[in-house]
Amino acid sequence: MDRTEREAALQYHEFPTPGKISVSASKPLVTQRDLALAYTPGVAVACEEIVADPREAFRYTSRGNLVGVITNGSAVLGLGNIGALASKPVMEGKAVLFKKFAGIDVFDIEITETDPNKLVDIIASLEATFGGINLEDIKAPDCFIVEQKLRDRMKIPVFHDDQHGTAITVSAAFLNGLKVVGKDISKVKVVTSGAGAAALACLELMVDLGLPRENVWATDIEGVVYQGRTAAMDPDKARFAQVTSARVLSDVIEGADVFLGLSVGGVLTPEMVKQMGPRPLILALANPTPEIFPEKAREARDDAVIATGRSDYPNQVNNVLCFPYVFRGALDVGATSITRNMEVAAVHAIAGLAQEELNDSVAAAYGAYDLSFGPQYLIPKPFDSRLIVRIAPAVAKAAMEDGVATRPIADFDAYADQLQQFVYHSGAFMKPLFAAAKQFVREGGNSRIVFTEGEEERVLRAVQVIVDEKLARPILVGRPEVLLSRIEKFGLRLKLGEDVEVTNPENDERFHQYWTTYWELRCRDGITKEMARVEMRRRLTLIGAMMVRLGDADGMICGTVGAYHKHLRFIDEVIGRKHDAQTYAAMNILLLDKRTLALVDTHVNDNPTAEQIAEFTIAAAAQMAWLNLSPKVALLSRSNFGSASSASGEKMRKVLALVSQKAPDIEIDGEMHGDCALDEALRQRVLPTSRLKGAANLLVCPNVDSGNIAYNLLKTGAGSNVAVGPFLLGVNAPVNIMTSSSTVRRIINMTALTVLQANRDEVQSNERNRNADVS
């Protein structure tokens, strides 16, 4: 990493509080009675119940949803033997992934112990604390010893993710890759580069799936694994030793059907690829530099099917596809171990999902409507929201079939519905949207986004990330000399004219067209030519809006400086509303720890009519559906289903009638209090016949004051300032107005979404034109 990225990584880990995880209470502790129940004397009752029946620990403590992520830091990916203390940031990162993707709590434990037997004793003594153990970054062959002994001693799942998480994901890619290239698992020749813990675990699982052991040719840093070799050998590796005089990778690659790389970058040369069998399957999984880059492999063999561990190529093989969901399924049935059948079930669940048709929501999230099972899509996207509802139930069922489930699930349909709550929290929400934006940039789609406050520090820092991540093709409105000085001041690497296009408000050859167009639009509204000329020079949002109108940009981000309504004025004058829109509104999405909430309207309409609220409610629900969030709408008021006589209650009742008439498929109810919106049990007590089921995720406020207040309180008090938005609803172009409190992260998020809007709008426009031509 360069200096800027290193500094950003350190800032991320240090602020606002050091580290990436914390412990939070799941019960209130605000009164004397709470204290009496939580600690003494109430806690004794729970203890007595567990003494009487140890299984009650899963009922009265967090053990059933608590995993220990444990390492000694002896083999940290990409860093080697850095020791227990230095490995802590990695283990905290693993904890975050468990929580975000599967709702699993984690204690990360870094143990300064290199003796595998002592390590086993330490970990085994922690069994009463955890529902499962995830071993991480322990060197081979110690990892084999530690895992096996722990599995023998402990009555909870023990899973070395470097081995089995990798093996599950690789095996899914292997099975689907063979299906794509049309080869029989019992007849293929497999050559590996790498014979460490991960590679050997992959091979053992592939053998259990039907690959003959004699068809495997393993190589490592010492060369071919052959019978009689003594250097760097162990019993696990010896099981794949061949009787052969071949000694290096190039000696065994000829005629290979599959290459599996879990080693180092560049070891597979184009010449070796040319020697492989027809339609070779290449799993080049070294990271960040694969054993061979896909473009080099295809230059050598245009019939090759290729997967890597990288997110910027098709077919990313990533452990995050499985480990959160394997543990989710195992914990939910109280599994006493993770069996081979549970691992195989996970393999088939992952492989099967890739062969399903992409549903509309997943396709929209990834911007990949034409994606289907084949050479460019043989394993699911790492952030496919359906993974948890495919893998966790499959693992749970396998645990029940193997007799290791202590709490079997009776209703798997209800279980699948319950799992949906973990979908799209925080980073999981944005990741597929980033992937889709990157795809549009790579394919030359609509990705020219103009940033009207180009000289502002947050914008420049965001644009540096956007350029590095290839999320858009940025255009900065700003004076070149000021931009250059600030880029240098902030330690950025942006190159004007290369990384970013610049529109200079003091001197741009396009400005004559811009101001004359503005004058033509506004000449009957009191705007003279001179006023148009002056305004176009000094109003940066006006410049950006005109660039979008005239096709010099595909979308716009503005509003990091100044009042929201002032920016909206120029957007309205130049771009205007959609053909079917009568009003604008702003929607924000809050990514809270336990829920994702959208609020509308937060910035535009002081006191909207029922008709206006109905219109932007329907628009907000459509925007949420486009983001793969099923809208559940609550119309908020100080009245609760007619409990009080209030203007807002009457207005919201009218909104309900209008929305129900115009968009009957939307799940909506109101008027209601905010607590009824989020608490289904309370709502059921007040109105058992409510149309709204579960917790609402789209809160519609009766006026901008209530919307803005609720949004800012939730964002700051419960959301750690993590928000996506505001989305400008009703506008006739991919344009979004930020706010003065917008963080760098939010600017980046909204840039990716603006790119997606630009390409969605083009698709919809083309569709409308086609329909018009037909009619």
JSON list of C-alpha atoms in Angstrom, two decimals, residues 4 19 25 97 101 123 151 263 273 275 295 337 376 513 565 706 717-718 720 731 751 762:
[
{"chain": "A", "resi": 4, "resn": "THR", "atom": "CA", "xyz": [-1.95, 7.57, 1.61]},
{"chain": "A", "resi": 19, "resn": "GLY", "atom": "CA", "xyz": [-10.24, -1.39, 16.98]},
{"chain": "A", "resi": 25, "resn": "ALA", "atom": "CA", "xyz": [-25.57, -5.17, 26.23]},
{"chain": "A", "resi": 97, "resn": "LEU", "atom": "CA", "xyz": [-17.60, -10.45, 9.04]},
{"chain": "A", "resi": 101, "resn": "PHE", "atom": "CA", "xyz": [-23.12, -11.41, 7.38]},
{"chain": "A", "resi": 123, "resn": "ILE", "atom": "CA", "xyz": [-8.70, -23.73, 23.69]},
{"chain": "A", "resi": 151, "resn": "ARG", "atom": "CA", "xyz": [-12.74, -32.00, 17.55]},
{"chain": "A", "resi": 263, "resn": "SER", "atom": "CA", "xyz": [0.54, -20.75, -3.55]},
{"chain": "A", "resi": 273, "resn": "VAL", "atom": "CA", "xyz": [-1.34, -23.34, -19.81]},
{"chain": "A", "resi": 275, "resn": "GLN", "atom": "CA", "xyz": [0.21, -27.77, -22.34]},
{"chain": "A", "resi": 295, "resn": "GLU", "atom": "CA", "xyz": [-5.95, -12.20, -19.40]},
{"chain": "A", "resi": 337, "resn": "SER", "atom": "CA", "xyz": [-19.47, -30.74, 15.65]},
{"chain": "A", "resi": 376, "resn": "GLN", "atom": "CA", "xyz": [-18.02, -16.04, -16.44]},
{"chain": "A", "resi": 513, "resn": "GLN", "atom": "CA", "xyz": [-23.28, 26.99, -24.69]},
{"chain": "A", "resi": 565, "resn": "HIS", "atom": "CA", "xyz": [-32.95, 23.82, -1.12]},
{"chain": "A", "resi": 706, "resn": "SER", "atom": "CA", "xyz": [-40.27, 15.43, 11.65]},
{"chain": "A", "resi": 717, "resn": "GLY", "atom": "CA", "xyz": [-27.59, 8.24, 18.27]},
{"chain": "A", "resi": 718, "resn": "ALA", "atom": "CA", "xyz": [-27.91, 4.74, 16.85]},
{"chain": "A", "resi": 720, "resn": "SER", "atom": "CA", "xyz": [-22.67, 5.77, 14.09]},
{"chain": "A", "resi": 731, "resn": "VAL", "atom": "CA", "xyz": [-35.74, 14.24, -10.52]},
{"chain": "A", "resi": 751, "resn": "THR", "atom": "CA", "xyz": [-21.25, 8.05, -6.20]},
{"chain": "A", "resi": 762, "resn": "GLU", "atom": "CA", "xyz": [-30.69, 4.57, -19.68]}
]
